[in-house]
Short mmCIF file of N, CA, C and O in Angstrom, two decimals:
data_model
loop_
_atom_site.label_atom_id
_atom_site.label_comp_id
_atom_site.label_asym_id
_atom_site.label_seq_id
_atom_site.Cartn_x
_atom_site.Cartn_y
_atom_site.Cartn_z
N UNK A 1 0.81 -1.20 0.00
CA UNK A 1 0.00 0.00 0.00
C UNK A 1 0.85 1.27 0.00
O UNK A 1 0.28 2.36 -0.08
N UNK A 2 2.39 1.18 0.10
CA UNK A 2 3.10 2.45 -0.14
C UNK A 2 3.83 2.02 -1.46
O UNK A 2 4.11 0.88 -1.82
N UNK A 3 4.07 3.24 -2.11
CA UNK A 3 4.93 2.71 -3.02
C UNK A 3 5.82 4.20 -3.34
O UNK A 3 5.55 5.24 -2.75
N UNK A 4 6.57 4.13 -4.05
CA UNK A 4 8.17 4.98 -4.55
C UNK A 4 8.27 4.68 -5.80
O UNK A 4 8.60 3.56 -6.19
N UNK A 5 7.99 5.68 -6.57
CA UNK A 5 8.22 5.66 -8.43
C UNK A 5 9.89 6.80 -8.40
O UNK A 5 9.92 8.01 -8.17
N UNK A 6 10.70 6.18 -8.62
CA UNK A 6 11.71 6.99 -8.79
C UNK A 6 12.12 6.83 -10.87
O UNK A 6 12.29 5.88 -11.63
N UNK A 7 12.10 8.54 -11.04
CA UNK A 7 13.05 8.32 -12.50
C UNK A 7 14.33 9.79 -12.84
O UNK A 7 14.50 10.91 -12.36
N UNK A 8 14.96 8.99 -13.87
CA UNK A 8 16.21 9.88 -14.03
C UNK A 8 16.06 11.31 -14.45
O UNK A 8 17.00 12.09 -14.35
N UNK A 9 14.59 11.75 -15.02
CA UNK A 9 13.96 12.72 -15.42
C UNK A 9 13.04 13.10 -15.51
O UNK A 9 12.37 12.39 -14.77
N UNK A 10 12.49 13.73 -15.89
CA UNK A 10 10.80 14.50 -15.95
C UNK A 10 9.50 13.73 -16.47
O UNK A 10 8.43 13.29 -16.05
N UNK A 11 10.45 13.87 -17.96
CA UNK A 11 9.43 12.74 -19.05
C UNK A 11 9.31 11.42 -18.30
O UNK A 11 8.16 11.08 -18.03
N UNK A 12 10.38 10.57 -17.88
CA UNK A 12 10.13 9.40 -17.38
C UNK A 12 9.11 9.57 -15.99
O UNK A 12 7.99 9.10 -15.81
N UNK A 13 9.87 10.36 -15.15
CA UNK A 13 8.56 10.52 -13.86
C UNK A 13 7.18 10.15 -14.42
O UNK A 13 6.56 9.10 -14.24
N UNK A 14 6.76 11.44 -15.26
CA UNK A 14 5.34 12.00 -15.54
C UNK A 14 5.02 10.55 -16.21
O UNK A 14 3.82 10.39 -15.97
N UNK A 15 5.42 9.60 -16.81
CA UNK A 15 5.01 8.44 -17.71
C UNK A 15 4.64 7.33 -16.27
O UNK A 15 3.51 6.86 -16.15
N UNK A 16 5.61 7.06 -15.40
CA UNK A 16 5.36 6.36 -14.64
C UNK A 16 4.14 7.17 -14.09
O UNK A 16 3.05 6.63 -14.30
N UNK A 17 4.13 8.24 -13.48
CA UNK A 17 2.68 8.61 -12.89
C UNK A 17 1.41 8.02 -13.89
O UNK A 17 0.57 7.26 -13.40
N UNK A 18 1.35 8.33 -14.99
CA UNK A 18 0.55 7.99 -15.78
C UNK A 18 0.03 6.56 -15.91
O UNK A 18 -1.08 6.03 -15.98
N UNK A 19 1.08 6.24 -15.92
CA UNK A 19 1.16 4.05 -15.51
C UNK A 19 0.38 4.09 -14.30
O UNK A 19 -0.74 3.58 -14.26
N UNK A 20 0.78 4.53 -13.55
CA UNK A 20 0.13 4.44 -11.62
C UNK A 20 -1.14 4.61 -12.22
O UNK A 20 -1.84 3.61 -12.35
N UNK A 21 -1.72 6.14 -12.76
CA UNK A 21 -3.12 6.24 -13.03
C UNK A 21 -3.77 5.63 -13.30
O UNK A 21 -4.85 5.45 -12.74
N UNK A 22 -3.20 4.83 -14.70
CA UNK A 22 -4.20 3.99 -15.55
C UNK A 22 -4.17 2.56 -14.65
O UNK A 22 -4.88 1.59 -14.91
N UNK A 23 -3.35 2.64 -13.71
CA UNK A 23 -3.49 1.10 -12.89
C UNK A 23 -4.96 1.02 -12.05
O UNK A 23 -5.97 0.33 -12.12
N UNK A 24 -4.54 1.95 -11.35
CA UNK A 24 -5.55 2.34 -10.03
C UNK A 24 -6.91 2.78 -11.10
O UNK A 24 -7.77 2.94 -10.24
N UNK A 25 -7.24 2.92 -11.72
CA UNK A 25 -8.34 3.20 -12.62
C UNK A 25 -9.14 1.98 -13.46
O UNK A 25 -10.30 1.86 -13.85
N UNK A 26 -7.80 1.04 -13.55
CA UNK A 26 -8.50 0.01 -13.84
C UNK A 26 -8.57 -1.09 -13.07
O UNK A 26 -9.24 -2.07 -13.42
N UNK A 27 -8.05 -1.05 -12.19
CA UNK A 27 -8.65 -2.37 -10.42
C UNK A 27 -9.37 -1.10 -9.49
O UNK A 27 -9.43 -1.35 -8.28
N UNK A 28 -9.79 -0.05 -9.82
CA UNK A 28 -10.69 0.99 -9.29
C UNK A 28 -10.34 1.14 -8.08
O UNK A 28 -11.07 1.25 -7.09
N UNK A 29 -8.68 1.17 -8.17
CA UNK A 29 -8.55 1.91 -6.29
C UNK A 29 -7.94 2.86 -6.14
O UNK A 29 -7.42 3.30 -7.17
N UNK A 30 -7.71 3.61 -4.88
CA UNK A 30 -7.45 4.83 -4.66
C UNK A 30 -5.73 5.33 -4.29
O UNK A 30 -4.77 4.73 -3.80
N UNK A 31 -5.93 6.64 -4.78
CA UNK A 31 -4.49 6.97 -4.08
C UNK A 31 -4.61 8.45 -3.28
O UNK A 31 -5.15 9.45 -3.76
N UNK A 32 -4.06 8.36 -2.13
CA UNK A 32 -4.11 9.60 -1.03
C UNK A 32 -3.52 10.38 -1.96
O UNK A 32 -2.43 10.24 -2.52
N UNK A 33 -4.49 11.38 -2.10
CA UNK A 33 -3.39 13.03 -2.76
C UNK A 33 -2.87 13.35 -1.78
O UNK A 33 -1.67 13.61 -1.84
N UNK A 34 -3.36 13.42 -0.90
CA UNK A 34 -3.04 14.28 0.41
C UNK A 34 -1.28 13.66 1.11
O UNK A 34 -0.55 14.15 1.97
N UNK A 35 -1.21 13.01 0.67
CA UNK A 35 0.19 11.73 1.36
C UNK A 35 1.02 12.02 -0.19
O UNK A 35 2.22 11.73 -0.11
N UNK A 36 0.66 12.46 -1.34
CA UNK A 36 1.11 11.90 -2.76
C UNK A 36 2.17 13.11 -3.01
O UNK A 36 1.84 14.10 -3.65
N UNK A 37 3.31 12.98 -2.53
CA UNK A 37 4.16 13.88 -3.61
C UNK A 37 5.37 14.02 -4.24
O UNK A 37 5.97 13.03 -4.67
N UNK A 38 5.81 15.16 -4.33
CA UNK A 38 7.04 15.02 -5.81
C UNK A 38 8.36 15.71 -4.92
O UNK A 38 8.16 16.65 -4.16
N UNK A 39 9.68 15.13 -5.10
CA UNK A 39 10.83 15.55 -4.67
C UNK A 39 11.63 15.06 -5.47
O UNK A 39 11.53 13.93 -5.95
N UNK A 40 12.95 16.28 -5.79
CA UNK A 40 13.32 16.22 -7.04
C UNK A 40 14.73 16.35 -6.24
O UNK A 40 15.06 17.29 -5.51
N UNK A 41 15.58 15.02 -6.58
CA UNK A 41 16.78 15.39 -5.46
C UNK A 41 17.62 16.16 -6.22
O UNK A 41 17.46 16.17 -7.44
N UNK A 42 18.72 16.98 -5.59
CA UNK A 42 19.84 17.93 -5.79
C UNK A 42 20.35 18.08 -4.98
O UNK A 42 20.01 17.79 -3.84
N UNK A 43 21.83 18.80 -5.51
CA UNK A 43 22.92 19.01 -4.89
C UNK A 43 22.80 20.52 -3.76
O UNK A 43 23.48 20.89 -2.80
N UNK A 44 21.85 20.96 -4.31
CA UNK A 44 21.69 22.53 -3.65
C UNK A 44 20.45 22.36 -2.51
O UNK A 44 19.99 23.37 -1.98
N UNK A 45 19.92 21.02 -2.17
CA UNK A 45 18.79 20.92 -1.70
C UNK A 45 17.85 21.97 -1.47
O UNK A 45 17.44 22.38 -0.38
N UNK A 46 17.53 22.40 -2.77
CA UNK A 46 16.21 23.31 -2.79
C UNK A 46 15.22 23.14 -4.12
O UNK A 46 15.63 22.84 -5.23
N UNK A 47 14.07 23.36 -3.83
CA UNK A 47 12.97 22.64 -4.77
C UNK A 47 13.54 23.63 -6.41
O UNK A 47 14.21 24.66 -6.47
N UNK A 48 12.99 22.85 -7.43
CA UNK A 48 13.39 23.15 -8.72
C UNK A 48 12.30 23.45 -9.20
O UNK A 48 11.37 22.91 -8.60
N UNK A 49 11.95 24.20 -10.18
CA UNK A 49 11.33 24.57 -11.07
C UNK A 49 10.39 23.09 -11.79
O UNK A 49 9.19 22.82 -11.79
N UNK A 50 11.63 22.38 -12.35
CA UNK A 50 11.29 20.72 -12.61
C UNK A 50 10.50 20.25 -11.87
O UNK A 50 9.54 19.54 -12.18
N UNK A 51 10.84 20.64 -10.75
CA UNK A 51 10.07 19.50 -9.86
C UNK A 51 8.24 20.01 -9.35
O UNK A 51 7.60 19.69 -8.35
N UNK A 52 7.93 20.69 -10.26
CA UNK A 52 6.33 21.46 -10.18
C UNK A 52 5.77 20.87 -11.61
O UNK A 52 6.50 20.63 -12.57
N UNK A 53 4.15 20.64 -11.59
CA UNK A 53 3.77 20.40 -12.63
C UNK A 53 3.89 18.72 -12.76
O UNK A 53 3.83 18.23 -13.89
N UNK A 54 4.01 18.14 -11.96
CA UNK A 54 3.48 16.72 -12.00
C UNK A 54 2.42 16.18 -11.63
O UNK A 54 2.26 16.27 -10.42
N UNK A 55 1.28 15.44 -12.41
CA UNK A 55 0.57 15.17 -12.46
C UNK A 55 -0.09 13.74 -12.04
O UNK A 55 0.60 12.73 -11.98
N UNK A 56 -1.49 13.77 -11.74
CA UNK A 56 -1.87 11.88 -11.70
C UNK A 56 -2.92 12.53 -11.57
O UNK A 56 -3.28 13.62 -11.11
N UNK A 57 -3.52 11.26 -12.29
CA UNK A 57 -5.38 11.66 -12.38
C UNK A 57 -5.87 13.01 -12.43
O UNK A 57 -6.89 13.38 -11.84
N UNK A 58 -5.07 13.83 -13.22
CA UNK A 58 -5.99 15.13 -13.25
C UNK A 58 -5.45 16.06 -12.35
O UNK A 58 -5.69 17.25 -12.58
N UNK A 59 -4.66 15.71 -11.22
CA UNK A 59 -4.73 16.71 -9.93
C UNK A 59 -3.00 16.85 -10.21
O UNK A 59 -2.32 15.86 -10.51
N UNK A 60 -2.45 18.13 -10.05
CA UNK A 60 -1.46 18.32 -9.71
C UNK A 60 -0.75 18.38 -8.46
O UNK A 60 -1.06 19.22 -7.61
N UNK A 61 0.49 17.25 -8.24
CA UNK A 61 0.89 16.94 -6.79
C UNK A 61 2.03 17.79 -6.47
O UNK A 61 2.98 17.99 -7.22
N UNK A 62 1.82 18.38 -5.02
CA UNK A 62 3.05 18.86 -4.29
C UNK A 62 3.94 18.78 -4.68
O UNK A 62 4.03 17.88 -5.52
N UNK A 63 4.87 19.38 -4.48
CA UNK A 63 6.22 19.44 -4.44
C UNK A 63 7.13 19.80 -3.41
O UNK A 63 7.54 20.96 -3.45
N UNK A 64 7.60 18.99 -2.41
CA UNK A 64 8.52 18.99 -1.46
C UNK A 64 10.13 19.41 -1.43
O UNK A 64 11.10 19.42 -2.19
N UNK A 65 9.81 19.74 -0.08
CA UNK A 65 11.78 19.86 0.41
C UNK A 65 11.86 18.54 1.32
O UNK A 65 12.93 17.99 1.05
N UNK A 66 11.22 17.89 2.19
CA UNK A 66 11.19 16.98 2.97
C UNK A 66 10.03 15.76 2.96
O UNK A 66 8.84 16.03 2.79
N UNK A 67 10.29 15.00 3.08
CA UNK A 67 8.95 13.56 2.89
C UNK A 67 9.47 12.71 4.26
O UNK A 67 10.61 12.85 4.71
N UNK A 68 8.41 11.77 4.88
CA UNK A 68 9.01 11.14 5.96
C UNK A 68 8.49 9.67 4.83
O UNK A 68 7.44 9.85 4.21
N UNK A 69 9.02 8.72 4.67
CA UNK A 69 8.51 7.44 4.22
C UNK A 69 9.07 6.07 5.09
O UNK A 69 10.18 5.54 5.20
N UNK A 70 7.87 5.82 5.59
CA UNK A 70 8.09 4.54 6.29
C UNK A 70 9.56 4.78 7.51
O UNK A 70 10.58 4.10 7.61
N UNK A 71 9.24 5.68 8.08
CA UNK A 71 9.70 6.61 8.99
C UNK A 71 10.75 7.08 8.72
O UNK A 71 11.12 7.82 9.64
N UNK A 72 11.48 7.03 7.86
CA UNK A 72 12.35 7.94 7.27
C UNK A 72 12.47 9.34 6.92
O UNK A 72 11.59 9.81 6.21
N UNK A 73 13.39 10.07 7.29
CA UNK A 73 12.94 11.48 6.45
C UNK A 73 13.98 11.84 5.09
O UNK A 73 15.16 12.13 5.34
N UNK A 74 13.81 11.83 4.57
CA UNK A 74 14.48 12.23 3.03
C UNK A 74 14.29 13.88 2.93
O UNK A 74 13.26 14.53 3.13
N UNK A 75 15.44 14.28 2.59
CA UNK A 75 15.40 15.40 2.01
C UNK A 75 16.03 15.93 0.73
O UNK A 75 16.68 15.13 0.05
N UNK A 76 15.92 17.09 0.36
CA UNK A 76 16.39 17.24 -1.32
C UNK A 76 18.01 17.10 -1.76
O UNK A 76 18.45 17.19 -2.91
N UNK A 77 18.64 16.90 -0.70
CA UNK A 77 19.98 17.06 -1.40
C UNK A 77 20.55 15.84 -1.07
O UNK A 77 21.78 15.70 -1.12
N UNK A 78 19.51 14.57 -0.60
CA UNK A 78 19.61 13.27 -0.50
C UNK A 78 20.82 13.17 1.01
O UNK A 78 21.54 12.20 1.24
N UNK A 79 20.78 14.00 1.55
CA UNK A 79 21.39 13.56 2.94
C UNK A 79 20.28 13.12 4.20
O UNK A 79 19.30 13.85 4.33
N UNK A 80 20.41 12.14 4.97
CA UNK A 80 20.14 11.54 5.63
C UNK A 80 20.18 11.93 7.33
O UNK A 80 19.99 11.35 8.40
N UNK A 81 20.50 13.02 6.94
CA UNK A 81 21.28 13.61 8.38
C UNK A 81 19.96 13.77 9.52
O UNK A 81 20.04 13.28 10.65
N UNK A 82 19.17 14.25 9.20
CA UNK A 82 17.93 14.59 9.72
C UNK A 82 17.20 13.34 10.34
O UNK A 82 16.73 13.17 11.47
N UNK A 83 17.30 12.32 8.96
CA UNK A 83 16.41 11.14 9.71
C UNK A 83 17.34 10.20 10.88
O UNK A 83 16.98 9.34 11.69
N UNK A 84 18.81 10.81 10.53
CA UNK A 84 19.28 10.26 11.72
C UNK A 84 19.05 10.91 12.91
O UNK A 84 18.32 10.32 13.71
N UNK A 85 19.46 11.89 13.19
CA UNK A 85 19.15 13.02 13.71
C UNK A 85 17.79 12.41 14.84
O UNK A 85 18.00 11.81 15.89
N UNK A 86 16.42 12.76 14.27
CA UNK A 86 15.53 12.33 14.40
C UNK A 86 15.25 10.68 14.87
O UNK A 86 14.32 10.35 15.60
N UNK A 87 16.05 9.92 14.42
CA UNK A 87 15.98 8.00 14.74
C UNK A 87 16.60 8.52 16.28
O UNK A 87 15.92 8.45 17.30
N UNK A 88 17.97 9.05 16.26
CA UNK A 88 18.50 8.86 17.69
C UNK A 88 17.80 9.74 18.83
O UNK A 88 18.15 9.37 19.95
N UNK A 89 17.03 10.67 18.84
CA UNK A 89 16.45 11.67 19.86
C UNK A 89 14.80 10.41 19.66
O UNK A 89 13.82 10.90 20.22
N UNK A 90 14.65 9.62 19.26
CA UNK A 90 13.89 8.42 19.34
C UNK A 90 14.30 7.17 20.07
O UNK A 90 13.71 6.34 20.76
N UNK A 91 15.25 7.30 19.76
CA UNK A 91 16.12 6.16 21.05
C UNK A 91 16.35 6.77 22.19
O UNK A 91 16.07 6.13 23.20
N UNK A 92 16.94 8.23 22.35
CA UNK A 92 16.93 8.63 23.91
C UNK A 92 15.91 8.53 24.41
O UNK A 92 15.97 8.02 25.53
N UNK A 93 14.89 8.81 24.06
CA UNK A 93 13.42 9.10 24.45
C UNK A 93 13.27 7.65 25.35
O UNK A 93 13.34 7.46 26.56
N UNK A 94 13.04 6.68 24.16
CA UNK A 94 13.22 5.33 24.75
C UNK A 94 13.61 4.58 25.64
O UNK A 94 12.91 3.71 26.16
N UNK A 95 15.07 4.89 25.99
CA UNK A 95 15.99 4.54 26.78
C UNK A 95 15.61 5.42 28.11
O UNK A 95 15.70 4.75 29.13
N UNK A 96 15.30 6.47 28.27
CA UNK A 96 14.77 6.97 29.06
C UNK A 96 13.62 6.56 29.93
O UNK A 96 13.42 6.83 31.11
N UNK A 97 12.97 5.90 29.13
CA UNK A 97 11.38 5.66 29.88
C UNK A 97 11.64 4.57 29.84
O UNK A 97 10.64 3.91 30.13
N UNK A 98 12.74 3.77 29.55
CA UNK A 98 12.96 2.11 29.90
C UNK A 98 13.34 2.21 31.40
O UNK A 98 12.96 1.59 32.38
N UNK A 99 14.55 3.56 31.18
CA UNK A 99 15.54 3.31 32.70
C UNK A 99 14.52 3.70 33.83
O UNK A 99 14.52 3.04 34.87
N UNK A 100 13.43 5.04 33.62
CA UNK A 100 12.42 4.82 34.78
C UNK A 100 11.39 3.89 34.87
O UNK A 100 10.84 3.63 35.94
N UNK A 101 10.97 3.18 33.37
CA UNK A 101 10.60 2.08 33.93
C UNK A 101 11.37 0.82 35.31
O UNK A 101 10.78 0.25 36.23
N UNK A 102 12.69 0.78 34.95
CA UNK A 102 12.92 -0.09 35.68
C UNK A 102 13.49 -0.01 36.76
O UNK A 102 13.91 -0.88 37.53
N UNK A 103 13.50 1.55 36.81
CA UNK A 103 14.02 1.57 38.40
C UNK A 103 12.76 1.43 39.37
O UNK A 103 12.66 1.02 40.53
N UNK A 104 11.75 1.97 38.37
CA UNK A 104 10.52 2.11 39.60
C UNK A 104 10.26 0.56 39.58
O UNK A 104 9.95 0.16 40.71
N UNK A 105 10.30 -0.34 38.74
CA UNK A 105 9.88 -1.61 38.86
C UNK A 105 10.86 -2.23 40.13
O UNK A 105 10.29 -2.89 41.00
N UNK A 106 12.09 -2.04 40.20
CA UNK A 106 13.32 -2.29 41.04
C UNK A 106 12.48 -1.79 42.57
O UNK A 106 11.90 -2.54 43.36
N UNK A 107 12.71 0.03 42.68
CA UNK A 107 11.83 -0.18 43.77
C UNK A 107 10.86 -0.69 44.81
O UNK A 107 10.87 -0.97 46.01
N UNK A 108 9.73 -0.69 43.46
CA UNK A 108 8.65 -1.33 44.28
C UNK A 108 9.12 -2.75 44.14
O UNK A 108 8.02 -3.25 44.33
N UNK A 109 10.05 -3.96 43.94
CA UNK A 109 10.47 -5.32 44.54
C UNK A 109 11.12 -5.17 45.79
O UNK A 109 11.04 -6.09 46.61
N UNK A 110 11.84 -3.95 46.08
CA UNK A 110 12.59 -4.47 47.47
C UNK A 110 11.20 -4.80 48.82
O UNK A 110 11.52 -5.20 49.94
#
């Protein structure tokens, strides 16, 4: 139910969108616009001109600086820094409410 159309260019993108369309149109199922959009990676990580004007079913989709997928965060200049960033202040968090979990569990045994 998630999926990732990656291409080397515009024309190819917009063709694969078009493929997606005519799929979901003909087994009659749906795709979240609202979740659906376009990121165009670069070296300058900032949105392109290119990267506007993509289409599916009629509706023209977003165009991003950041996407989270399958908890990941991606951003435009394809560094990773963020979703690491973000994974480890997810593990402190964690580790945190493990260690008062278990001290209070420790406690209340003596």
């Amino acid at each position: 139910d998630d999926l990732v159309l990656l291409a080397l260019d515009r024309p190819s993108l917009q063709s694969l969108l078009d493929v997606l369309g005519e799929y979901v149109t003909k087994w009659e199922l749906q795709v979240n616009a609202g979740k659906t959009k376009v990121m165009v990676f670069n070296k300058g990580g900032k949105i392109l001109k290119d990267s506007k004007g993509f289409t599916l079913l009629g509706g023209v989709l977003e165009s991003v600086d950041e996407y989270c997928y399958l908890g990941i965060s991606f951003s435009l200049n394809g560094s990773l820094k963020k979703a690491i960033q973000r994974l480890a202040e997810k593990g402190r968090l964690a580790t945190a409410i493990l260690r008062r979990k278990i001290s209070t569990d420790d406690l209340s045994a003596c």
